[in-house]
Amino acid sequence: MSGALFQWGVPIPFAILIVLGCVFVLVSGWRELSVVEPVRRRHILRFLRTATALIGALIALQPSWFEPQVSAMKGQLAVLFDHSRSMTVGYRSGVRLDAVEAAARAMGKEGFAAPLYAFGDEAVPISRAELVDSQVNLRDRTDLTASIRSVLDEDVDRSLGAVLVVSDGSDAAALEAAQSLRDYGVRIHTVSVGGDEVLNDDSIRSVDADPIGFLRQEGVLRVTVRSAQPSRSTIPLTLRLGEEVLRETQVPLNALGEGTVELPFVPQTLGRNVYRLTLGLTPEDSVPENNERYVLIRVLRDRLRVLLVAGRPSWDVRFLRAFLKRDPAIDLISFFILRTGSDLTMAAPEQLALIPFPTDELFREHLGSFDVIVFQNFDYGPYQMAMYLPQIRNYVRRGGAFAMIGGEQSFASGGYGGTPVAEILPVRLPSSDAASEHLLDSRRFRPKPSTEFAAHPIVELQRDAISNEALWGSLAPAHGVNVIAQGLESSQALLVHPNRNDETGAPMPVLVLGTYERGRTLALAIDSSWRWGITTGGLLGDASLYDRFWDRALRWLARDPALEPSQITTHRERYGIGSTVRVSARLRDERYLPIVSGQIRLSVEDGSGALQKTLMVSSDREGRLHAEFPAPSEAGGYRVIAEVQRGRRWRTLGEEWFVVELGGDELADPEARPDVLKQLSLETGGDFFSDWRSVGPLRSLNTKRVTHVKQLRVAPFRSFEMLLFFGVLLTVEWTLRRRWGRP
């Protein structure tokens, strides 16, 4: 009565009262009949009393249930052959996949025609010739349930009656999902491959690691290994980054041959780091592919380390410093320059509350530890810093970030023209010898977004371009600006002056972004951006614009991936050799506008930068593209790079890392699982075969499809016959009690 639905004919409270009444009748009746003699008559009367009470209670309760009515119709047979990576494990004199080829040949000799599929994580149609000639690509993993379900879902005319699955069953998750396949009404026959083999295998079973690591902070890899060699009590394990050995250890094994160890590691470089785990390989190892695993860790900064150097206290300094201190993701080191080393004092240095600016310590010893350096209205001259300016230039060249904020001691007014800092700025400064009125413009103005870069996230405060320009026009005006000769050709002028031009006649840039070799730079030529917060809040009721602006500016300087113009991803992080890598990307140029091109180049490089393959693709109107290619033929870490042609050069738009493994999760546990296949057959009314040779002719397999026609309601105590039977029992009991002396 599987799937039957049981119901009572009366509400639950009434059912409880009826049951209690039945119990009362039984208890009182048994006591009443306890004096009847002889004992045989007592037993007969008690039996009749019990039967009468139970039948009466069931008639009152009216229990019923629904039983499905099914029909069985002969259907077609489909055959699914496992082509996952676990089928390459050694079996008898060859590999498990040889059993698939043998089955395909046997089908040809039998002359039985049936739809054929190859499957791993999904099922795809295939010809018998491709099976015999081994022309099927291997899949990275086995998903029995999803593969079978995909074939059944495609059977829209419900012509399939049975499915024959030839597999090693290496999908433990299918045990839990087997019952869900029963609802299709299609029988699943299974043939086990490799179920009678014994593997002598050492393997890395699993690697647990947080996919995100933090720069110069310890992370942990939790590694579980297993050895099928009973003589081993330990197994050697090595952790490498590239070719550098980071850890070597002996993993102790328990009585089952399993062991778990935690390996600490400390990332030293930002970006994707590829770690490699290897076991010591023995000649008798059945599956050497699972002795190596790769782990891809994305290394980020735990906290953004910012150095803020301000020439003097001001509202602009106060608001920026408060914003940086308020953000828990920022580690701020700030200096207000209130005293120089040449200041005359009447006390010893150790007795002064204000210390001299520690230029040597900051710019010679700790400069590389900062992610962003900000000079805010700071004149380097009085602090003997000329010798350290080349250090700042080299810091940016190596990948650092530098920002200069305006004021009477910044840009040309601070004497930076012609210095190494001027080399890295994204603007060209006027001569520092010019009159002060040519270096500073004290008039109020509202900077406006440039038309070319209005979509840049730093200045795109509203999605709609017209609304965004109107919002910038409603902000509190800036008080003065440092004069900029012009922006560099390679720079991006995000904000410009509304009525002042530079030396080229173009609107003078106010906020400019640029790059210097591997680093990034920002120039903001005003010292009153704080008015976009509290003052604008009083005007518009929204004081968050200041925080939003500086949050995005710092994230852009620190190369936050979320603010990069182009994003490229692979559909998985790890692949097997020869499997299909699928790439998706959203490509935008430096103006954050979609790149629409039929000449996008995707390049695949290994960890050393050696080119592995290239392919040309095109993007749609939104700058999106999709592509796929076979994974490289050697294990390791790889990156796919998207490039667009600009003139005769190719410019990199974005990149993403992925890993290629010999074994991966599929071969971590290479044992065949005939119990999984047996359960699939048991749940669906199919047959299980331990070997293809025991299958027999395919025409003999049961291919009757079970179809549910309707639900039949069964209510045995609602009939006239049951009432008549109850009356007869009651009459017999009453008559015997009267005859045997009990009224």
XYZ file of C-alpha atoms in Angstrom:
743
model
C 0.000 0.000 0.000
C 2.945 2.277 -0.785
C 1.845 5.854 -1.353
C -1.638 5.277 0.167
C -3.295 8.208 1.955
C -5.114 7.261 5.205
C -8.126 9.242 6.473
C -10.685 9.077 9.323
C -14.386 9.667 8.589
C -14.927 11.809 11.696
C -12.996 14.725 13.221
C -10.127 13.805 15.511
C -11.888 14.897 18.771
C -14.867 12.633 17.993
C -12.512 9.812 17.052
C -10.853 10.078 20.462
C -14.235 9.897 22.213
C -15.206 6.829 20.181
C -11.961 5.050 21.039
C -12.396 5.867 24.729
C -15.994 4.532 24.586
C -14.774 1.323 22.975
C -12.194 0.859 25.732
C -14.854 1.437 28.390
C -17.171 -1.176 26.848
C -14.365 -3.720 26.666
C -13.151 -3.186 30.233
C -16.661 -3.265 31.750
C -17.651 -6.276 29.655
C -14.651 -8.335 30.689
C -15.383 -7.618 34.350
C -19.052 -8.480 33.945
C -18.241 -11.805 32.266
C -15.611 -12.851 34.798
C -18.182 -14.920 36.796
C -19.442 -16.967 33.811
C -18.782 -20.677 34.152
C -17.462 -22.869 32.706
C -14.331 -21.081 31.409
C -15.025 -22.083 27.798
C -18.265 -20.085 27.773
C -16.466 -17.127 29.371
C -13.865 -17.078 26.576
C -16.545 -17.263 23.874
C -18.505 -14.366 25.336
C -15.357 -12.213 25.818
C -14.331 -12.867 22.228
C -17.758 -11.857 20.953
C -17.777 -8.724 23.160
C -14.313 -7.681 21.865
C -15.203 -8.311 18.199
C -18.514 -6.447 18.540
C -16.867 -3.418 20.212
C -14.037 -3.204 17.655
C -16.332 -3.595 14.640
C -18.701 -1.006 16.070
C -15.846 1.448 16.687
C -14.510 1.014 13.129
C -17.977 1.566 11.663
C -18.254 4.768 13.719
C -14.753 5.957 12.830
C -15.170 5.191 9.095
C -11.432 4.770 8.235
C -10.561 4.931 4.529
C -7.482 5.192 2.348
C -6.579 5.840 -1.286
C -4.644 3.305 -3.297
C -3.017 4.245 -6.628
C -4.234 2.296 -9.615
C -1.404 1.707 -12.072
C -0.999 0.308 -15.525
C 2.123 -1.151 -17.090
C 2.874 -0.576 -20.796
C 5.908 -1.844 -22.686
C 8.284 0.981 -23.551
C 11.632 1.659 -25.147
C 15.049 0.986 -23.593
C 17.789 3.665 -23.316
C 21.380 2.762 -22.417
C 23.656 5.098 -20.435
C 27.414 4.502 -20.386
C 29.571 6.053 -17.677
C 32.391 8.201 -19.114
C 33.487 9.956 -15.947
C 37.136 10.124 -14.945
C 36.761 7.276 -12.440
C 36.244 4.918 -15.401
C 39.962 5.291 -16.238
C 40.933 3.362 -13.084
C 42.695 0.064 -13.783
C 40.357 -2.940 -14.067
C 41.423 -6.515 -14.819
C 43.885 -6.281 -17.728
C 42.861 -2.751 -18.732
C 40.667 -0.012 -17.349
C 36.996 0.186 -16.403
C 36.201 2.017 -19.635
C 37.104 -1.151 -21.557
C 33.905 -2.704 -20.185
C 31.940 0.063 -21.898
C 33.563 -0.689 -25.245
C 32.896 -4.405 -24.777
C 29.239 -3.695 -24.023
C 28.935 -1.522 -27.123
C 30.403 -4.301 -29.290
C 28.038 -6.839 -27.741
C 25.077 -4.606 -28.568
C 26.241 -4.461 -32.164
C 26.410 -8.235 -32.427
C 22.956 -8.561 -30.901
C 21.578 -6.040 -33.390
C 19.570 -4.283 -30.707
C 18.873 -0.629 -31.467
C 18.401 1.739 -28.512
C 19.155 5.393 -27.735
C 22.705 5.598 -26.362
C 24.109 8.213 -23.984
C 27.478 8.970 -22.424
C 27.300 10.571 -19.008
C 29.309 12.092 -16.211
C 27.623 15.057 -14.574
C 25.101 15.090 -17.453
C 24.021 12.726 -20.219
C 24.653 13.461 -23.920
C 23.552 11.373 -26.940
C 26.275 9.288 -28.570
C 26.654 6.716 -31.331
C 27.779 3.127 -30.891
C 30.749 3.745 -33.191
C 32.005 6.534 -30.931
C 31.755 4.208 -27.946
C 33.658 1.415 -29.674
C 36.387 3.768 -30.930
C 36.735 5.590 -27.566
C 35.920 8.969 -29.117
C 34.051 10.268 -26.071
C 35.477 13.049 -23.891
C 35.871 12.171 -20.229
C 33.756 14.018 -17.651
C 35.273 15.401 -14.471
C 32.734 13.887 -12.103
C 29.895 11.390 -11.797
C 26.332 12.482 -11.078
C 24.139 9.430 -11.602
C 20.872 11.024 -10.519
C 21.223 14.183 -12.623
C 22.287 12.195 -15.700
C 19.393 9.719 -15.483
C 16.925 12.507 -14.732
C 18.071 14.519 -17.780
C 17.286 11.547 -20.064
C 13.897 10.974 -18.446
C 12.994 14.670 -18.628
C 13.696 14.689 -22.378
C 11.219 11.817 -22.842
C 8.258 14.123 -23.394
C 6.156 11.485 -25.190
C 6.762 9.016 -22.321
C 8.010 6.311 -24.665
C 10.789 5.096 -22.361
C 10.042 2.067 -20.265
C 13.475 1.334 -18.842
C 17.028 2.655 -18.616
C 20.134 0.496 -18.522
C 23.066 2.150 -16.723
C 26.616 0.791 -17.157
C 28.779 2.394 -14.452
C 31.157 1.914 -11.555
C 28.603 3.696 -9.335
C 31.153 6.120 -7.867
C 28.524 8.608 -6.712
C 27.612 8.079 -3.076
C 25.135 10.981 -3.220
C 22.902 8.903 -5.512
C 21.919 6.717 -2.551
C 19.928 9.579 -1.031
C 18.336 10.593 -4.343
C 17.476 7.097 -5.615
C 13.916 7.208 -4.297
C 13.148 10.403 -6.222
C 13.594 8.552 -9.536
C 10.794 6.128 -8.715
C 8.118 8.733 -9.523
C 9.031 8.609 -13.226
C 7.672 5.041 -13.469
C 10.719 3.995 -15.524
C 12.710 0.957 -14.428
C 16.436 1.463 -13.958
C 18.541 -1.613 -14.692
C 22.172 -1.311 -13.658
C 25.397 -3.061 -14.619
C 28.322 -2.769 -12.201
C 31.842 -2.218 -13.509
C 34.808 -2.760 -11.199
C 32.749 -3.968 -8.265
C 34.897 -7.079 -7.820
C 38.278 -5.297 -7.790
C 40.547 -4.512 -4.841
C 42.573 -1.284 -5.144
C 45.971 -0.809 -3.547
C 45.692 2.948 -3.439
C 47.098 5.900 -1.506
C 45.067 9.059 -1.995
C 44.366 12.600 -0.833
C 40.690 12.174 0.031
C 39.759 15.787 0.736
C 41.195 19.257 1.218
C 39.273 21.787 3.291
C 40.398 25.391 2.995
C 38.840 28.816 3.039
C 38.920 30.047 -0.590
C 39.806 33.497 0.753
C 43.148 34.140 2.458
C 44.601 37.328 3.872
C 47.974 38.809 3.130
C 50.649 37.945 5.706
C 48.076 36.194 7.935
C 48.211 32.488 8.667
C 45.703 30.199 6.991
C 45.183 26.458 7.401
C 44.689 23.593 4.965
C 42.925 20.592 6.506
C 43.956 17.524 4.516
C 42.566 13.988 4.825
C 44.565 11.122 3.313
C 44.039 7.395 3.063
C 46.248 4.390 2.397
C 45.035 0.919 1.399
C 48.421 -0.561 2.258
C 47.967 -2.211 5.677
C 51.671 -2.047 6.519
C 51.759 1.773 6.565
C 51.365 3.698 9.814
C 52.281 7.093 8.327
C 52.267 8.647 4.883
C 54.451 11.581 3.675
C 52.698 14.771 2.575
C 54.270 17.872 0.994
C 52.834 21.377 0.501
C 54.302 23.546 -2.261
C 53.718 27.014 -3.678
C 54.998 26.795 -7.223
C 58.249 24.883 -6.857
C 58.920 26.141 -3.331
C 58.415 23.574 -0.577
C 56.457 25.157 2.280
C 55.739 22.139 4.506
C 56.705 18.483 4.739
C 55.086 16.172 7.249
C 54.286 12.543 8.043
C 50.530 12.002 8.448
C 49.723 9.326 11.078
C 47.109 6.779 9.952
C 44.438 5.118 12.088
C 43.327 1.475 11.956
C 41.241 2.208 8.838
C 44.231 3.684 7.040
C 42.959 7.274 7.247
C 44.597 10.355 8.707
C 43.952 14.085 8.887
C 46.498 16.853 9.298
C 46.360 20.658 9.402
C 49.000 22.515 7.392
C 49.481 26.226 8.180
C 50.550 28.644 5.449
C 51.126 32.403 5.271
C 50.324 34.127 1.913
C 52.934 36.679 0.919
C 51.459 37.956 -2.353
C 48.056 39.354 -3.292
C 45.857 37.724 -5.903
C 45.418 34.048 -6.714
C 47.908 31.683 -5.077
C 48.015 28.065 -6.268
C 49.173 25.555 -3.632
C 50.057 21.952 -4.491
C 49.738 18.948 -2.175
C 51.540 15.688 -3.004
C 51.819 12.282 -1.376
C 54.865 10.094 -1.606
C 54.221 7.757 -4.568
C 54.871 4.022 -4.315
C 55.272 1.714 -7.368
C 52.319 -0.466 -6.358
C 49.855 2.460 -6.143
C 46.768 1.600 -8.244
C 45.679 5.204 -8.868
C 48.703 7.572 -8.824
C 46.543 10.443 -10.153
C 44.944 11.027 -6.730
C 48.294 11.524 -4.995
C 48.276 15.201 -6.014
C 45.773 17.990 -5.368
C 45.793 21.723 -6.126
C 44.237 24.428 -3.963
C 43.416 27.894 -5.292
C 43.421 30.619 -2.623
C 42.411 34.190 -3.378
C 44.598 36.382 -1.182
C 43.170 39.733 -0.087
C 44.100 42.401 2.382
C 42.470 41.837 5.725
C 42.565 45.582 6.327
C 43.520 48.389 4.002
C 46.638 50.009 5.441
C 46.593 53.743 4.726
C 49.271 56.353 5.480
C 47.781 59.865 5.691
C 50.253 62.756 5.891
C 48.680 66.200 6.398
C 50.551 69.489 6.347
C 48.292 71.261 8.812
C 44.942 70.768 10.571
C 41.894 71.746 8.515
C 38.279 70.790 8.046
C 39.216 68.720 5.018
C 41.837 66.801 7.011
C 39.488 66.345 9.932
C 36.688 64.851 7.840
C 38.932 62.526 5.830
C 40.700 61.286 8.947
C 37.350 60.685 10.674
C 36.089 58.720 7.663
C 39.218 56.546 7.565
C 39.110 55.863 11.310
C 35.399 55.014 11.158
C 35.875 52.217 8.618
C 36.831 48.966 10.426
C 38.383 47.620 7.218
C 41.012 50.395 7.229
C 44.158 50.466 9.328
C 45.050 54.175 9.453
C 48.430 55.699 10.236
C 48.120 59.497 10.147
C 50.458 62.410 10.839
C 49.677 66.099 11.352
C 52.778 68.126 10.722
C 52.864 70.636 13.585
C 56.606 70.683 14.202
C 59.696 70.345 12.000
C 63.180 69.222 12.944
C 64.485 72.790 12.518
C 62.019 74.382 14.957
C 63.801 76.199 17.801
C 62.828 74.929 21.242
C 63.961 75.722 24.784
C 63.587 72.124 26.005
C 65.145 68.759 25.276
C 63.391 66.724 22.491
C 62.325 63.988 24.930
C 60.464 66.623 26.992
C 58.328 67.794 24.053
C 54.798 66.553 23.413
C 55.216 66.951 19.638
C 57.801 64.690 17.993
C 59.520 65.540 14.690
C 58.054 63.910 11.586
C 59.641 60.382 11.405
C 60.529 60.590 7.709
C 63.344 58.044 7.745
C 61.341 55.409 9.599
C 58.255 55.830 7.396
C 59.765 56.195 3.951
C 62.813 53.982 4.239
C 61.727 51.155 6.544
C 57.914 50.801 6.398
C 56.847 52.302 3.083
C 56.142 48.915 1.479
C 53.720 47.910 4.240
C 51.148 50.532 3.175
C 48.478 49.915 0.552
C 47.685 53.591 -0.058
C 49.666 56.763 0.706
C 47.793 60.079 0.866
C 49.490 63.493 0.899
C 46.896 66.061 1.986
C 47.961 69.693 1.682
C 51.526 68.670 2.566
C 54.753 70.529 1.709
C 57.707 68.144 1.838
C 60.352 70.901 1.845
C 60.678 71.785 5.561
C 61.133 68.122 6.526
C 64.182 67.324 4.402
C 62.143 64.845 2.404
C 63.610 65.437 -1.045
C 65.812 62.370 -0.613
C 62.724 60.206 0.081
C 60.604 61.275 -2.901
C 62.318 58.697 -5.169
C 61.299 56.058 -2.628
C 57.645 57.048 -3.087
C 58.029 56.880 -6.880
C 59.557 53.400 -6.638
C 56.814 52.320 -4.236
C 54.161 53.212 -6.838
C 56.205 51.638 -9.625
C 56.150 48.318 -7.744
C 52.350 48.384 -7.418
C 51.595 50.853 -4.617
C 48.923 53.558 -4.638
C 49.412 57.295 -4.111
C 46.880 60.130 -3.778
C 47.480 63.881 -3.522
C 44.756 66.181 -2.207
C 44.783 69.914 -2.885
C 45.549 72.941 -0.729
C 48.039 75.797 -0.585
C 50.843 73.279 0.151
C 49.964 70.717 -2.534
C 50.828 70.206 -6.199
C 52.842 73.109 -7.614
C 52.157 75.231 -4.512
C 53.967 72.593 -2.464
C 56.971 72.613 -4.750
C 56.323 69.226 -6.323
C 56.960 70.356 -9.889
C 59.976 68.564 -11.372
C 60.235 66.093 -8.448
C 59.933 62.264 -8.581
C 56.402 62.652 -7.165
C 55.471 64.799 -10.179
C 56.493 61.841 -12.379
C 53.849 59.579 -10.866
C 51.004 62.127 -10.701
C 48.383 61.787 -13.477
C 48.627 65.525 -14.230
C 51.265 67.966 -15.451
C 51.949 70.771 -12.962
C 52.668 74.408 -13.778
C 56.066 75.720 -12.803
C 56.456 76.159 -9.049
C 58.132 79.528 -9.716
C 54.912 81.035 -11.086
C 53.055 83.679 -9.088
C 50.700 82.335 -6.434
C 47.620 83.517 -8.333
C 48.706 81.212 -11.176
C 49.008 78.253 -8.794
C 45.789 78.686 -6.794
C 42.318 79.821 -7.822
C 40.316 80.809 -4.727
C 36.929 81.202 -6.424
C 34.043 78.933 -5.500
C 32.791 76.447 -8.077
C 30.991 73.146 -8.494
C 33.064 70.519 -10.317
C 31.141 68.497 -12.864
C 31.671 64.957 -14.184
C 33.449 64.786 -17.511
C 31.328 63.442 -20.335
C 33.886 60.795 -21.236
C 34.194 59.214 -17.776
C 30.767 59.924 -16.276
C 30.147 56.152 -15.848
C 33.229 55.646 -13.658
C 32.075 54.265 -10.254
C 33.953 56.955 -8.290
C 31.794 59.738 -9.733
C 28.693 57.767 -10.768
C 26.593 58.593 -7.715
C 23.386 57.974 -9.729
C 22.900 55.293 -12.416
C 21.165 57.664 -14.828
C 23.659 60.027 -16.497
C 21.329 63.048 -16.431
C 20.405 62.508 -12.768
C 24.068 62.022 -11.891
C 25.110 65.296 -13.506
C 22.233 67.086 -11.768
C 23.310 65.661 -8.404
C 26.884 66.885 -8.822
C 25.467 70.276 -9.757
C 23.500 70.407 -6.494
C 26.414 69.639 -4.159
C 27.881 72.325 -1.925
C 30.490 74.261 -3.925
C 34.217 73.769 -3.475
C 36.280 76.684 -2.097
C 39.212 77.124 -4.460
C 41.299 74.791 -6.601
C 44.944 74.075 -7.342
C 45.785 75.043 -10.903
C 46.587 72.064 -13.133
C 48.500 72.628 -16.346
C 46.841 69.637 -18.030
C 45.974 65.985 -17.520
C 48.290 63.382 -18.991
C 47.195 61.669 -22.187
C 46.951 58.303 -20.409
C 45.031 59.687 -17.399
C 41.291 59.843 -16.723
C 39.800 63.238 -15.814
C 36.675 62.316 -13.856
C 35.786 65.815 -12.595
C 36.544 69.045 -14.429
C 36.243 72.765 -13.707
C 33.022 74.265 -15.129
C 34.560 77.513 -16.384
C 38.356 77.275 -16.273
C 40.511 75.670 -18.968
C 43.978 74.130 -18.809
C 46.906 75.034 -21.059
C 45.455 72.996 -23.945
C 42.133 74.823 -23.856
C 40.237 71.837 -22.458
C 38.282 72.081 -19.189
C 40.808 72.010 -16.361
C 40.797 68.634 -14.568
C 39.900 68.588 -10.863
C 39.852 64.840 -10.128
C 42.242 62.758 -12.202
C 43.146 59.052 -12.082
C 46.223 57.491 -13.573
C 48.667 54.599 -13.522
C 52.424 54.536 -13.194
C 53.854 51.202 -14.276
C 52.257 48.710 -11.826
C 50.801 51.326 -9.439
C 47.818 53.659 -9.375
C 47.578 57.374 -8.583
C 44.877 59.934 -7.858
C 44.972 63.733 -7.906
C 42.161 65.776 -6.309
C 42.930 69.494 -6.768
C 40.599 70.824 -4.043
C 40.784 70.832 -0.239
C 37.044 71.197 0.430
C 35.570 67.830 -0.519
C 34.375 67.654 3.093
C 31.574 70.031 2.032
C 30.059 67.109 0.036
C 29.238 65.574 3.419
C 27.926 67.791 6.202
C 27.217 70.900 4.108
C 25.544 68.988 1.293
C 23.596 67.025 3.887
C 22.129 70.289 5.124
C 21.157 71.242 1.577
C 19.864 67.917 0.248
C 19.213 65.884 3.388
C 21.801 63.268 2.327
C 25.234 63.475 3.958
C 26.460 60.101 2.623
C 27.862 61.400 -0.672
C 31.238 62.251 0.872
C 31.652 58.767 2.351
C 30.561 57.090 -0.874
C 33.032 59.125 -2.897
C 36.048 58.377 -0.713
C 35.114 54.745 -0.189
C 35.135 54.128 -3.932
C 38.243 56.222 -4.482
C 40.269 54.213 -1.950
C 38.917 50.894 -3.231
C 39.882 51.856 -6.762
C 43.382 52.798 -5.628
C 43.713 49.466 -3.795
C 42.456 47.531 -6.873
C 39.253 46.170 -5.378
C 38.089 43.541 -7.939
C 34.486 44.724 -7.595
C 35.483 48.109 -9.074
C 37.461 46.750 -12.013
C 35.885 47.593 -15.404
C 35.971 43.999 -16.645
C 35.023 40.795 -14.862
C 35.923 37.331 -16.131
C 34.965 34.019 -14.519
C 35.149 30.283 -15.194
C 32.119 28.106 -14.395
C 34.231 25.956 -12.090
C 37.436 26.472 -10.159
C 38.988 23.080 -10.936
C 38.944 20.807 -13.985
C 40.268 17.466 -15.108
C 42.691 17.167 -17.995
C 40.875 17.485 -21.327
C 37.552 18.527 -19.802
C 35.703 21.601 -21.038
C 36.460 24.995 -19.486
C 33.597 27.462 -19.825
C 34.382 31.162 -19.589
C 31.994 34.061 -19.074
C 32.979 37.716 -19.038
C 31.583 41.204 -18.872
C 34.036 43.512 -20.606
C 34.162 47.300 -20.225
C 36.796 49.814 -21.192
C 38.488 52.379 -18.958
C 35.375 54.563 -19.295
C 33.268 51.679 -17.919
C 31.398 51.423 -21.204
C 30.694 47.986 -22.784
C 33.310 46.720 -25.215
C 31.507 45.585 -28.347
C 34.019 43.780 -30.499
C 34.452 40.714 -32.652
C 38.152 40.667 -31.860
C 38.451 39.632 -28.221
C 41.416 37.355 -27.583
C 41.319 34.786 -24.803
C 44.768 33.542 -23.835
C 45.556 30.703 -21.443
C 48.866 30.862 -19.559
C 50.367 28.525 -16.982
C 51.755 29.624 -13.629
C 55.088 30.642 -15.170
C 53.426 32.826 -17.807
C 54.000 30.428 -20.717
C 51.269 30.672 -23.349
C 49.224 27.467 -23.694
C 46.505 28.421 -26.193
C 44.564 31.339 -27.643
C 41.150 31.710 -29.213
C 39.280 34.613 -30.762
C 35.752 35.412 -29.571
C 33.288 38.286 -29.833
C 31.241 40.207 -27.254
C 27.614 41.322 -27.485
C 26.135 44.806 -27.129
C 26.494 44.673 -23.350
C 30.105 43.562 -23.494
C 29.298 40.003 -22.449
C 30.875 36.909 -23.921
C 30.788 33.160 -23.414
C 33.410 30.729 -24.652
C 34.666 27.234 -23.963
C 37.829 25.280 -24.689
C 39.497 22.007 -23.619
C 41.448 22.186 -20.374
C 45.263 21.997 -20.714
C 46.883 18.561 -20.854
C 49.070 19.031 -17.764
C 48.078 19.533 -14.156
C 48.698 22.916 -12.546
C 47.369 26.426 -12.080
C 46.352 28.416 -15.171
C 44.893 31.822 -15.897
C 42.642 32.850 -18.752
C 43.230 36.433 -19.932
C 40.825 38.553 -21.975
C 42.438 41.131 -24.296
C 41.187 43.637 -26.835
C 43.205 45.080 -29.696
C 44.068 48.771 -29.573
C 45.969 49.703 -32.705
C 48.781 47.178 -33.038
C 48.809 46.248 -29.372
C 46.634 43.977 -27.259
C 45.422 45.470 -23.988
C 44.538 43.240 -21.038
C 40.957 43.638 -19.799
C 40.774 41.003 -17.073
C 41.925 37.580 -15.997
C 40.834 34.602 -13.905
C 42.666 31.612 -12.476
C 41.603 27.966 -12.602
C 43.179 24.645 -11.688
C 43.706 21.483 -13.743
C 44.119 18.228 -11.814
C 44.892 14.637 -12.740
C 42.385 13.195 -10.308
C 40.438 15.827 -8.424
C 37.333 15.004 -6.402
C 36.299 12.271 -8.857
C 39.338 10.097 -8.124
C 39.722 11.052 -4.461
C 37.762 7.883 -3.641
C 38.196 5.604 -6.705
C 36.474 2.531 -5.240
C 33.577 1.175 -7.303
C 30.183 1.347 -5.561
C 27.940 -1.544 -6.682
C 25.728 -0.872 -3.650
C 24.714 2.472 -5.187
C 23.675 0.802 -8.434
C 21.840 -1.965 -6.587
C 19.813 0.621 -4.646
C 18.862 2.468 -7.849
C 17.496 -0.750 -9.319
C 15.730 -1.753 -6.118
C 13.902 1.587 -5.809
C 12.636 1.578 -9.417
C 11.814 -2.099 -9.986
C 14.826 -2.740 -12.185
C 17.447 -5.496 -12.164
C 21.027 -5.299 -10.951
C 23.819 -7.134 -12.806
C 27.315 -7.568 -11.422
C 28.815 -7.830 -14.916
C 27.759 -7.117 -18.490
C 28.056 -10.807 -19.412
C 25.251 -11.624 -16.952
C 22.793 -9.218 -18.586
C 21.756 -11.535 -21.392
C 19.800 -10.339 -24.448
C 18.657 -6.741 -24.036
C 15.237 -7.686 -25.448
C 14.673 -9.784 -22.352
C 14.896 -6.810 -19.980
C 11.662 -5.642 -18.411
C 10.773 -2.358 -20.122
C 7.205 -2.003 -18.888
C 6.558 1.554 -17.799
C 4.413 1.963 -14.714
C 1.764 4.661 -15.149
C -0.521 5.943 -12.403
C -4.091 5.999 -13.711
C -6.155 7.118 -10.712
C -6.535 6.930 -6.946
C -9.041 4.348 -5.668
C -10.729 5.070 -2.352
C -11.074 2.048 -0.071
C -13.627 2.318 2.794
C -14.351 -1.266 3.992
C -16.450 -0.270 7.025
C -18.891 1.916 5.113
C -20.734 -0.963 3.403
C -24.164 -2.523 4.185
C -22.491 -5.914 4.556
C -20.310 -4.602 7.413
C -23.411 -3.216 9.205
C -25.144 -6.563 8.757
C -22.090 -8.383 10.114
C -22.049 -6.061 13.145
C -25.773 -6.790 13.757
C -25.193 -10.531 13.562
C -22.304 -10.370 16.061
C -24.380 -8.253 18.435
C -27.362 -10.645 18.174
C -25.233 -13.760 18.738
C -23.556 -12.220 21.780
C -26.913 -11.098 23.290
C -28.527 -14.498 22.665
C -25.669 -16.481 24.243
C -25.530 -14.216 27.266
C -29.278 -14.729 27.835
C -29.032 -18.489 27.353
C -26.003 -18.869 29.629
C -27.521 -16.955 32.455
C -26.185 -13.385 31.925
C -28.967 -10.795 31.175
